[in-house]
Coordinates of C-alpha atoms in Angstrom, one line a residue:
X539 CA -18.5 -8.3 10.2
X540 CA -19.1 -12.0 9.5
X541 CA -21.2 -13.9 7.0
X542 CA -24.5 -15.5 7.8
X543 CA -22.5 -18.7 8.5
X544 CA -20.5 -16.9 11.1
X545 CA -17.3 -16.9 9.0
X546 CA -14.9 -14.0 9.0
X547 CA -15.2 -12.2 5.6
X548 CA -12.4 -13.2 3.3
X549 CA -11.9 -11.9 -0.2
X550 CA -9.2 -12.7 -2.7
X551 CA -7.5 -11.2 -5.8
X552 CA -6.1 -14.1 -7.9
X553 CA -4.1 -12.8 -10.9
X554 CA -2.2 -14.9 -13.4
X555 CA 1.5 -13.7 -13.7
X556 CA 1.2 -13.2 -17.4
X557 CA 2.2 -9.5 -17.5
X558 CA 1.5 -6.1 -16.0
X559 CA -1.4 -5.2 -13.7
X560 CA -4.3 -4.2 -16.0
X561 CA -6.5 -1.4 -14.8
X562 CA -9.4 -3.9 -14.8
X563 CA -7.3 -6.1 -12.5
X564 CA -6.7 -3.1 -10.2
X565 CA -10.4 -2.5 -10.0
X566 CA -11.1 -6.1 -9.1
X567 CA -8.4 -6.0 -6.5
X568 CA -9.7 -2.7 -5.1
X569 CA -13.3 -3.9 -4.8
X570 CA -12.1 -7.0 -3.0
X571 CA -9.9 -4.9 -0.7
X572 CA -12.6 -2.4 0.1
X573 CA -15.2 -5.1 0.8
X574 CA -12.8 -6.9 3.1
X575 CA -11.6 -3.8 4.9
X576 CA -15.1 -2.4 5.5
X577 CA -16.1 -5.8 7.0
X578 CA -13.0 -6.0 9.1
X579 CA -12.0 -9.1 7.2
X580 CA -9.0 -10.4 5.2
X581 CA -7.8 -9.6 1.7
X582 CA -5.8 -12.4 0.1
X583 CA -3.7 -12.3 -3.0
X584 CA -3.1 -15.7 -4.7
X585 CA -0.9 -16.2 -7.7
X586 CA -2.7 -18.5 -10.2
X587 CA 0.3 -19.7 -12.3
X588 CA -1.1 -22.9 -13.7
X589 CA -0.9 -21.6 -17.3
X590 CA 2.8 -22.2 -17.7
X591 CA 3.0 -21.2 -21.3
X592 CA 1.9 -17.7 -20.7
X593 CA 3.9 -17.0 -17.5
X594 CA 6.1 -13.9 -17.5
X595 CA 9.2 -14.0 -15.3
X596 CA 8.9 -11.6 -12.4
X597 CA 5.3 -10.7 -13.1
X598 CA 4.1 -12.0 -9.7
X599 CA 6.5 -9.6 -7.9
X600 CA 5.5 -6.8 -10.2
X601 CA 1.8 -7.4 -9.5
X602 CA 2.3 -7.3 -5.8
X603 CA 4.5 -4.2 -6.1
X604 CA 1.8 -2.3 -8.0
X605 CA -0.9 -3.3 -5.4
X606 CA 1.3 -2.0 -2.6
X607 CA 2.1 1.2 -4.4
X608 CA -1.7 1.6 -4.8
X609 CA -2.2 1.1 -1.1
X610 CA -3.8 -2.3 -1.4
X611 CA -1.5 -4.3 0.8
X612 CA -2.8 -7.9 1.3
X613 CA -3.2 -9.7 4.6
X614 CA -1.9 -12.9 3.0
X615 CA 0.2 -13.5 -0.1
X616 CA 3.4 -15.1 -1.4
X617 CA 5.1 -12.0 0.2
X618 CA 3.1 -11.6 3.4
X619 CA 2.6 -15.2 4.3
X620 CA -0.5 -16.5 6.1
X621 CA -2.1 -19.6 7.5
X622 CA -3.6 -20.9 4.2
X623 CA -0.6 -21.1 2.0
X624 CA 1.1 -21.8 -0.3
X625 CA -0.3 -18.8 -2.1
X626 CA 1.2 -19.9 -5.5
X627 CA -0.8 -22.6 -7.2
X628 CA 2.2 -24.3 -8.8
X629 CA 3.2 -25.2 -5.2
X630 CA -0.2 -26.9 -4.5
X631 CA -0.2 -29.6 -7.2
X632 CA -0.5 -32.5 -4.8
X633 CA -3.6 -31.0 -3.3
X634 CA -5.3 -30.7 -6.7
X635 CA -4.3 -34.2 -7.7
X636 CA -5.9 -35.6 -4.5
X637 CA -9.2 -33.8 -5.2
X638 CA -9.1 -34.9 -8.8
X639 CA -8.8 -38.5 -7.7
X640 CA -12.0 -38.0 -5.6
X641 CA -13.9 -36.8 -8.6
X642 CA -12.6 -39.8 -10.7
X643 CA -13.6 -42.3 -8.0
X644 CA -17.0 -40.7 -7.7
X645 CA -17.5 -40.9 -11.5
X646 CA -17.7 -37.1 -11.7
X647 CA -14.6 -36.9 -13.9
X648 CA -13.0 -39.1 -16.5
X649 CA -9.8 -39.6 -18.5
X650 CA -9.7 -38.2 -22.1
X651 CA -7.1 -39.2 -24.6
X652 CA -8.3 -37.0 -27.5
X653 CA -5.6 -35.4 -29.5
X654 CA -5.5 -31.6 -30.3
X655 CA -6.2 -32.5 -34.0
X656 CA -9.3 -34.6 -33.1
X657 CA -10.6 -31.8 -30.9
X658 CA -10.2 -29.2 -33.6
X659 CA -11.8 -31.5 -36.2
X660 CA -14.8 -32.0 -33.9
X661 CA -15.1 -28.3 -33.3
X662 CA -15.1 -27.4 -37.0
X663 CA -17.7 -30.1 -37.7
X664 CA -20.0 -28.8 -34.9
X665 CA -19.6 -25.2 -36.1
X666 CA -20.6 -26.2 -39.7
X667 CA -23.7 -27.9 -38.2
X668 CA -24.6 -24.7 -36.3
X669 CA -24.0 -26.5 -33.0
X670 CA -22.3 -24.8 -30.1
X671 CA -18.8 -26.5 -29.9
X672 CA -18.5 -29.0 -27.0
X673 CA -16.4 -32.0 -26.4
X674 CA -18.1 -35.0 -28.0
X675 CA -17.5 -37.3 -25.0
X676 CA -15.7 -40.0 -27.2
X677 CA -13.7 -41.1 -24.1
X678 CA -16.6 -41.1 -21.6
X679 CA -16.6 -44.6 -20.0
X680 CA -19.5 -47.0 -20.4
X681 CA -20.4 -46.9 -16.7
X682 CA -20.7 -43.1 -16.9
X683 CA -23.1 -43.2 -19.9
X684 CA -20.5 -43.3 -22.6
X685 CA -19.3 -46.0 -25.0
X686 CA -15.6 -46.7 -24.0
X687 CA -14.9 -49.8 -21.9
X688 CA -12.9 -49.2 -18.8
X689 CA -10.4 -51.9 -20.1
X690 CA -9.6 -49.7 -23.0
X691 CA -9.0 -46.7 -20.8
X692 CA -6.7 -48.7 -18.5
X693 CA -4.8 -49.9 -21.6
X694 CA -4.2 -46.3 -22.6
X695 CA -3.0 -45.5 -19.1
X696 CA -0.7 -48.5 -19.0
X697 CA 0.8 -47.4 -22.4
X698 CA 1.6 -44.0 -20.9
X699 CA -0.6 -42.2 -23.5
X700 CA -1.0 -38.4 -22.8
X701 CA -4.4 -37.5 -21.3
X702 CA -6.4 -34.8 -19.7
X703 CA -9.0 -35.3 -17.0
X704 CA -12.5 -33.8 -17.7
X705 CA -15.4 -33.1 -15.5
X706 CA -18.7 -34.8 -16.5
X707 CA -21.4 -32.2 -16.6
X708 CA -24.8 -33.6 -15.7
X709 CA -27.2 -33.6 -18.6
X710 CA -30.3 -31.3 -18.7
X711 CA -30.1 -29.7 -15.2
X712 CA -30.6 -26.1 -14.3
X713 CA -27.7 -24.4 -12.5
X714 CA -28.7 -21.3 -10.6
X715 CA -27.2 -18.8 -8.2
X716 CA -27.8 -15.3 -6.9
X717 CA -25.2 -12.8 -8.0
X718 CA -24.8 -9.8 -5.6
X719 CA -24.5 -7.4 -8.6
X720 CA -26.8 -9.1 -11.2
X721 CA -29.4 -10.9 -9.1
X722 CA -30.6 -14.4 -10.0
X723 CA -28.7 -16.1 -12.9
X724 CA -29.6 -19.4 -14.4
X725 CA -27.7 -21.8 -16.8
X726 CA -28.8 -24.9 -18.7
X727 CA -26.2 -27.6 -18.3
X728 CA -26.7 -28.7 -21.9
X729 CA -24.8 -25.6 -22.9
X730 CA -21.8 -26.4 -20.6
X731 CA -18.8 -28.3 -21.9
X732 CA -17.1 -31.1 -20.1
X733 CA -14.4 -28.9 -18.7
X734 CA -10.8 -30.0 -18.5
X735 CA -9.8 -30.2 -14.8
X736 CA -6.2 -31.5 -15.1
X737 CA -4.1 -30.8 -18.2
X738 CA -1.6 -33.3 -19.8
X739 CA 1.3 -31.5 -18.1
X740 CA -0.1 -32.4 -14.7
X741 CA -1.2 -28.9 -13.9
X742 CA -4.8 -28.1 -13.1
X743 CA -6.9 -25.6 -15.1
X744 CA -7.9 -22.3 -13.6
X745 CA -11.5 -23.5 -13.1
X746 CA -10.5 -26.5 -11.0
X747 CA -7.7 -25.0 -9.0
X748 CA -9.5 -21.8 -8.1
X749 CA -12.6 -23.6 -6.7
X750 CA -10.4 -25.9 -4.5
X751 CA -8.3 -23.0 -3.3
X752 CA -11.2 -20.7 -2.6
X753 CA -12.7 -23.5 -0.4
X754 CA -9.5 -24.4 1.4
X755 CA -8.6 -20.7 1.9
X756 CA -12.1 -20.1 3.3
X757 CA -13.0 -17.4 0.8
X758 CA -16.4 -16.0 1.6
X759 CA -16.9 -13.6 -1.3
X760 CA -15.6 -13.9 -4.9
X761 CA -15.6 -10.5 -6.6
X762 CA -14.4 -10.7 -10.2
X763 CA -15.0 -9.5 -13.7
X764 CA -18.0 -10.2 -15.8
X765 CA -15.9 -12.3 -18.2
X766 CA -16.0 -15.1 -15.6
X767 CA -19.8 -15.3 -15.4
X768 CA -20.0 -17.9 -18.1
X769 CA -17.7 -20.1 -16.0
X770 CA -20.0 -20.2 -13.1
X771 CA -21.8 -23.5 -14.0
X772 CA -18.5 -25.3 -14.0
X773 CA -17.5 -23.8 -10.7
X774 CA -20.9 -24.4 -9.0
X775 CA -21.0 -28.0 -10.2
X776 CA -17.6 -28.6 -8.6
X777 CA -18.8 -27.2 -5.3
X778 CA -21.8 -29.6 -5.5
X779 CA -19.6 -32.6 -6.4
X780 CA -17.5 -32.0 -3.3
X781 CA -20.4 -31.1 -1.1
X782 CA -19.1 -27.7 -0.3
X783 CA -21.0 -24.5 0.4
X784 CA -20.1 -22.0 -2.4
X785 CA -19.1 -18.5 -1.5
X786 CA -21.1 -15.4 -2.4
X787 CA -20.4 -14.2 -6.0
X788 CA -20.3 -10.7 -7.5
X789 CA -19.5 -10.2 -11.2
X790 CA -18.3 -6.7 -12.1
X791 CA -19.2 -4.8 -15.3
X792 CA -16.9 -4.7 -18.2
X793 CA -14.5 -1.8 -18.7
X794 CA -15.2 -0.1 -22.1
X795 CA -13.4 2.4 -24.4
X796 CA -15.4 5.6 -25.1
X797 CA -16.7 3.9 -28.3
X798 CA -18.2 1.2 -26.1
X799 CA -15.7 -1.5 -27.3
X800 CA -14.0 -3.6 -24.7
X801 CA -11.0 -1.9 -23.1
X802 CA -7.8 -3.5 -24.5
X803 CA -4.1 -2.9 -25.1
X804 CA -4.8 -2.5 -28.8
X805 CA -6.5 0.8 -28.1
X806 CA -4.0 2.4 -25.8
X807 CA -2.5 2.1 -22.3
X808 CA -4.3 -0.4 -19.9
X809 CA -1.5 -1.2 -17.5
X810 CA -1.3 0.6 -14.2
X811 CA 2.5 1.0 -14.7
X812 CA 1.7 2.9 -18.0
X813 CA -0.4 5.5 -16.2
X814 CA 2.1 5.9 -13.3
X815 CA 4.9 6.4 -15.9
X816 CA 2.8 9.2 -17.5
X817 CA 2.7 11.0 -14.1
X818 CA -0.7 9.9 -12.7
X819 CA -0.4 9.3 -8.9
X820 CA -1.5 6.0 -7.5
X821 CA -4.1 7.7 -5.3
X822 CA -5.7 9.2 -8.4
X823 CA -5.7 5.9 -10.3
X824 CA -7.3 4.1 -7.4
X825 CA -10.0 6.8 -7.0
X826 CA -10.6 6.7 -10.8
X827 CA -11.0 2.9 -11.0
X828 CA -13.2 2.9 -7.9
X829 CA -15.8 4.9 -9.9
X830 CA -15.7 2.5 -12.9
X831 CA -18.9 0.7 -12.0
X832 CA -19.5 2.0 -8.5
X833 CA -21.1 5.1 -7.2
X834 CA -22.0 6.3 -3.7
X835 CA -25.6 7.0 -4.6
X836 CA -28.1 8.9 -2.4
X837 CA -27.6 12.1 -4.4
X838 CA -23.9 12.3 -3.6
X839 CA -21.9 14.5 -6.0
X840 CA -18.5 13.6 -4.4
X841 CA -15.9 12.4 -6.9
X842 CA -12.7 12.7 -5.1
X843 CA -12.2 9.9 -2.5
X844 CA -9.3 8.9 -0.3
X845 CA -8.8 5.2 0.2
X846 CA -10.3 5.6 3.7
X847 CA -13.3 7.3 2.2
X848 CA -13.8 4.4 -0.2
X849 CA -13.5 1.8 2.6
X850 CA -16.2 3.6 4.6
X851 CA -18.6 4.1 1.7
X852 CA -18.1 1.1 -0.7
X853 CA -20.9 -1.5 -1.1
X854 CA -21.4 -4.1 -3.8
X855 CA -25.1 -3.2 -3.9
X856 CA -24.0 0.1 -5.5
X857 CA -22.1 -1.6 -8.3
X858 CA -23.9 -1.4 -11.6
X859 CA -24.5 -4.0 -14.3
X860 CA -23.7 -1.8 -17.3
X861 CA -20.3 -1.5 -18.8
X862 CA -18.1 1.3 -17.4
X863 CA -16.5 3.7 -19.8
X864 CA -12.8 4.4 -19.2
X865 CA -12.6 8.2 -19.7
X866 CA -9.0 9.4 -19.8
X867 CA -10.2 13.1 -19.4
X868 CA -11.8 12.2 -16.1
X869 CA -8.6 10.6 -14.9
X870 CA -6.7 13.7 -15.8
X871 CA -9.3 15.9 -14.1
X872 CA -9.0 13.9 -11.0
X873 CA -5.2 14.2 -11.0
X874 CA -5.5 18.0 -11.0
X875 CA -8.0 17.8 -8.1
X876 CA -5.5 15.8 -6.1
X877 CA -2.6 18.2 -6.9
X878 CA -4.8 21.2 -5.8
X879 CA -5.6 19.6 -2.4
X880 CA -2.5 17.5 -1.6
X881 CA -0.5 18.8 1.3
X882 CA 2.5 20.8 0.3
X883 CA 4.9 18.7 2.2
X884 CA 3.7 15.5 0.4
X885 CA 4.3 17.1 -3.0
X886 CA 7.7 18.4 -1.9
X887 CA 8.8 15.0 -0.8
X888 CA 7.8 13.5 -4.1
X889 CA 9.3 16.1 -6.4
X890 CA 12.6 16.6 -4.6
X891 CA 14.1 13.3 -5.9
X892 CA 13.0 14.4 -9.4
X893 CA 14.8 17.7 -9.1
X894 CA 17.9 16.0 -7.7
X895 CA 18.0 13.7 -10.7
X896 CA 17.8 16.7 -13.0
X897 CA 20.6 18.4 -11.2
X898 CA 22.7 15.3 -11.8
X899 CA 22.2 15.8 -15.6
X900 CA 22.3 19.6 -15.9
X901 CA 24.3 22.5 -14.4
X902 CA 22.6 25.3 -12.6
X903 CA 23.6 28.8 -11.7
X904 CA 21.1 28.8 -8.8
X905 CA 22.2 28.0 -5.2
X906 CA 21.8 24.2 -5.2
X907 CA 21.2 24.0 -1.5
X908 CA 18.5 26.6 -1.6
X909 CA 16.6 25.2 -4.6
X910 CA 16.4 21.7 -3.1
X911 CA 15.3 23.0 0.3
X912 CA 11.8 22.2 1.5
X913 CA 11.0 25.9 1.9
X914 CA 12.0 26.8 -1.7
X915 CA 10.2 23.9 -3.2
X916 CA 7.1 24.6 -1.1
X917 CA 7.0 28.1 -2.6
X918 CA 7.3 26.7 -6.1
X919 CA 4.4 24.3 -5.3
X920 CA 2.1 27.0 -4.1
X921 CA 2.8 29.2 -7.2
X922 CA 2.4 26.3 -9.7
X923 CA -0.5 24.2 -8.2
X924 CA -3.1 25.5 -10.5
X925 CA -0.8 25.3 -13.6
X926 CA 0.5 21.7 -13.6
X927 CA -1.3 18.5 -14.7
X928 CA 1.2 16.1 -13.0
X929 CA 3.5 16.3 -10.0
X930 CA 6.5 15.8 -12.3
X931 CA 5.6 19.1 -13.9
X932 CA 6.6 21.0 -10.7
X933 CA 10.1 20.2 -12.1
X934 CA 9.8 19.8 -15.8
X935 CA 7.2 22.4 -16.7
X936 CA 8.6 24.7 -13.9
X937 CA 12.3 24.3 -14.8
X938 CA 13.0 28.1 -14.7
X939 CA 12.8 27.9 -11.0
X940 CA 15.9 25.8 -11.0
X941 CA 17.8 26.6 -14.2
X942 CA 18.4 29.9 -16.1
X943 CA 16.7 30.0 -19.4
X944 CA 18.7 28.7 -22.4
X945 CA 16.3 30.2 -24.9
X946 CA 13.4 32.6 -25.1
X947 CA 10.0 32.0 -26.7
X948 CA 10.4 33.8 -30.1
X949 CA 6.7 34.4 -30.5
X950 CA 6.5 36.0 -27.1
X951 CA 9.6 38.2 -27.8
X952 CA 8.2 39.3 -31.1
X953 CA 4.9 40.3 -29.5
X954 CA 6.4 42.0 -26.4
X955 CA 9.6 43.8 -27.5
X956 CA 9.6 47.5 -28.4
X957 CA 12.5 49.6 -29.7
X958 CA 13.2 50.9 -26.2
X959 CA 12.4 47.8 -24.2
X960 CA 16.0 46.9 -23.3
X961 CA 16.8 50.5 -22.4
X962 CA 13.9 50.6 -19.9
X963 CA 14.7 47.1 -18.6
X964 CA 18.3 48.1 -17.9
X965 CA 17.2 51.2 -15.9
X966 CA 14.6 49.1 -14.0
X967 CA 17.2 46.5 -13.2
X968 CA 19.2 49.1 -11.3
X969 CA 16.0 49.8 -9.3
X970 CA 15.6 46.1 -8.4
X971 CA 19.2 46.0 -7.2
X972 CA 18.6 48.9 -4.8
X973 CA 15.3 47.6 -3.3
X974 CA 15.5 47.3 0.5
X975 CA 13.2 44.2 0.4
X976 CA 12.9 41.9 -2.6
X977 CA 9.3 40.9 -2.1
X978 CA 6.3 40.6 -4.5
X979 CA 4.8 43.7 -3.0
X980 CA 7.9 45.9 -3.2
X981 CA 8.7 44.8 -6.7
X982 CA 5.2 45.6 -7.9
X983 CA 5.2 49.0 -6.2
X984 CA 8.6 49.8 -7.6
X985 CA 7.6 48.8 -11.2
X986 CA 4.4 50.9 -11.2
X987 CA 6.3 53.9 -9.7
X988 CA 9.0 53.4 -12.3
X989 CA 6.9 53.3 -15.5
X990 CA 4.4 56.1 -14.5
X991 CA 6.7 59.0 -15.4
X992 CA 7.6 57.3 -18.7
X993 CA 4.0 57.3 -19.7
X994 CA 4.0 53.5 -20.0
X995 CA 1.7 50.9 -18.6
X996 CA 3.1 48.2 -16.2
X997 CA 2.6 45.6 -18.9
X998 CA 5.4 47.2 -20.9
X999 CA 7.8 45.8 -18.4
X1000 CA 5.8 42.9 -16.9
X1001 CA 5.9 40.7 -20.1
X1002 CA 9.7 41.3 -21.0
X1003 CA 10.6 40.6 -17.3
X1004 CA 8.7 37.3 -17.4
X1005 CA 10.3 36.3 -20.7
X1006 CA 13.9 37.1 -19.6
X1007 CA 13.6 35.4 -16.2
X1008 CA 11.6 32.3 -17.3
X1009 CA 12.2 32.0 -21.0
X1010 CA 8.4 31.8 -21.7
X1011 CA 5.5 34.3 -22.0
X1012 CA 3.2 32.7 -19.4
X1013 CA 3.3 31.5 -15.9
X1014 CA 2.2 32.4 -12.3
X1015 CA 2.1 35.9 -10.8
X1016 CA 5.2 37.7 -12.1
X1017 CA 5.9 39.5 -8.8
X1018 CA 5.7 36.3 -6.7
X1019 CA 7.8 34.4 -9.2
X1020 CA 10.5 37.1 -9.0
X1021 CA 10.4 37.0 -5.2
X1022 CA 10.8 33.2 -5.2
X1023 CA 13.7 33.3 -7.7
X1024 CA 15.5 35.9 -5.6
X1025 CA 17.2 39.2 -6.4
X1026 CA 20.5 37.7 -7.6
X1027 CA 19.0 35.3 -10.1
X1028 CA 16.5 37.8 -11.4
X1029 CA 19.2 40.5 -12.0
X1030 CA 21.5 38.0 -13.6
X1031 CA 18.8 36.7 -15.9
X1032 CA 17.7 40.1 -17.0
X1033 CA 21.2 41.2 -17.9
X1034 CA 22.0 38.0 -19.7
X1035 CA 18.7 38.2 -21.6
X1036 CA 19.2 41.8 -22.7
X1037 CA 22.4 40.7 -24.4
X1038 CA 20.6 38.1 -26.5
X1039 CA 17.1 39.5 -27.1
X1040 CA 16.9 42.6 -29.3
X1041 CA 14.1 44.5 -30.9
X1042 CA 13.5 43.5 -34.6
X1043 CA 11.2 45.7 -36.6

């Protein structure tokens, strides 16, 4: 698919390396990825590292790692190369300087020598007067409508005085564009400040560098958060000054907490790494953030989407304007849906390293080769699918499949132990030892046959058997659990448990 101009569709995700990948950043990256993939175009990741004070060492690598873990591998980036590099803005400073000179020569930009103290004093004064704070244009040259002679500006430059370069925003013009999500949007230039283009450290601002890079990298669609909507006049003016055709724009709705406040670190986890550390799988997180602002429409009730599903069904026209509420319960529900439907072999491959780590820390009386085998772990997965919230719980929450119980739930013992429980358990253990086949069916049949002459119900043994073999009073089908554990482990655990658990009146 190509744009109306015949260009190949190219989208970009342009994070600043100032920390972890925020879930809002992941959503922006995802929508850019989906749009490009559906169109058969290119998805670019550009590192916007012009804010040197806020940079975090290694954050650029971490951001790319998280994107790739999430399945959003870019076509071009600092890691993957491409024909439009460098893909790190700090390596493009000469390019920005050249374009800044063009704006200075065309009288669309000017030098500003105002100090931080002067700017703050001016801001406070305007706020007291009820005026929207803007730069007062003290250093706007005479030949651009200001009051400063060019000779005075040259004198400052010759002295080596620190300066920034500002864009001159035209007075009293209407700046309009058509947003794919929001429709027609209009700004009055009188509300727009003379934006700084180049800072005193020689680095460009985000606003300046991103416009130049988007043009030079032939970006056709800019999909980003709503917080950038107010910057649109500055960006569109730069396109106009350079005589460039602007890309198409889509501004995504804000992410909100359940109380409708803006999603922020102060109110809990917002980094993708945080959720992965808690056990959520990347597929679930991607599915979840896809639904934060987008829906398939046409009466669809589908909520579980693979990445390929999303590529096929995504459209910017189905992105809403209203803020999207980040509901952690929905994320957890989605994770359970993925666990229920995920292929057994995929889960086994993910939990095996977790179990092997546990076996490094803790001794087991089980056959180590058996319990790390794909067959054994596959049986555990099928028994526990409906009972776990995260894949890690196939190991942590299900530890009795790998380790003999070290303690027994006292509340369960108190509720389930009778005076003759251990005596009956001991006799039934002999029956288990003699079974021809140690299967769920044969164990169930033997238990029912054993308790009938005693005038007891199966539950009299079912609950104590579960407690002694697992340590807890709840879990999957007892008979299937005993079959998976195997005769040797079951008999050992019952006998060890009877020595420790006694009836207390």
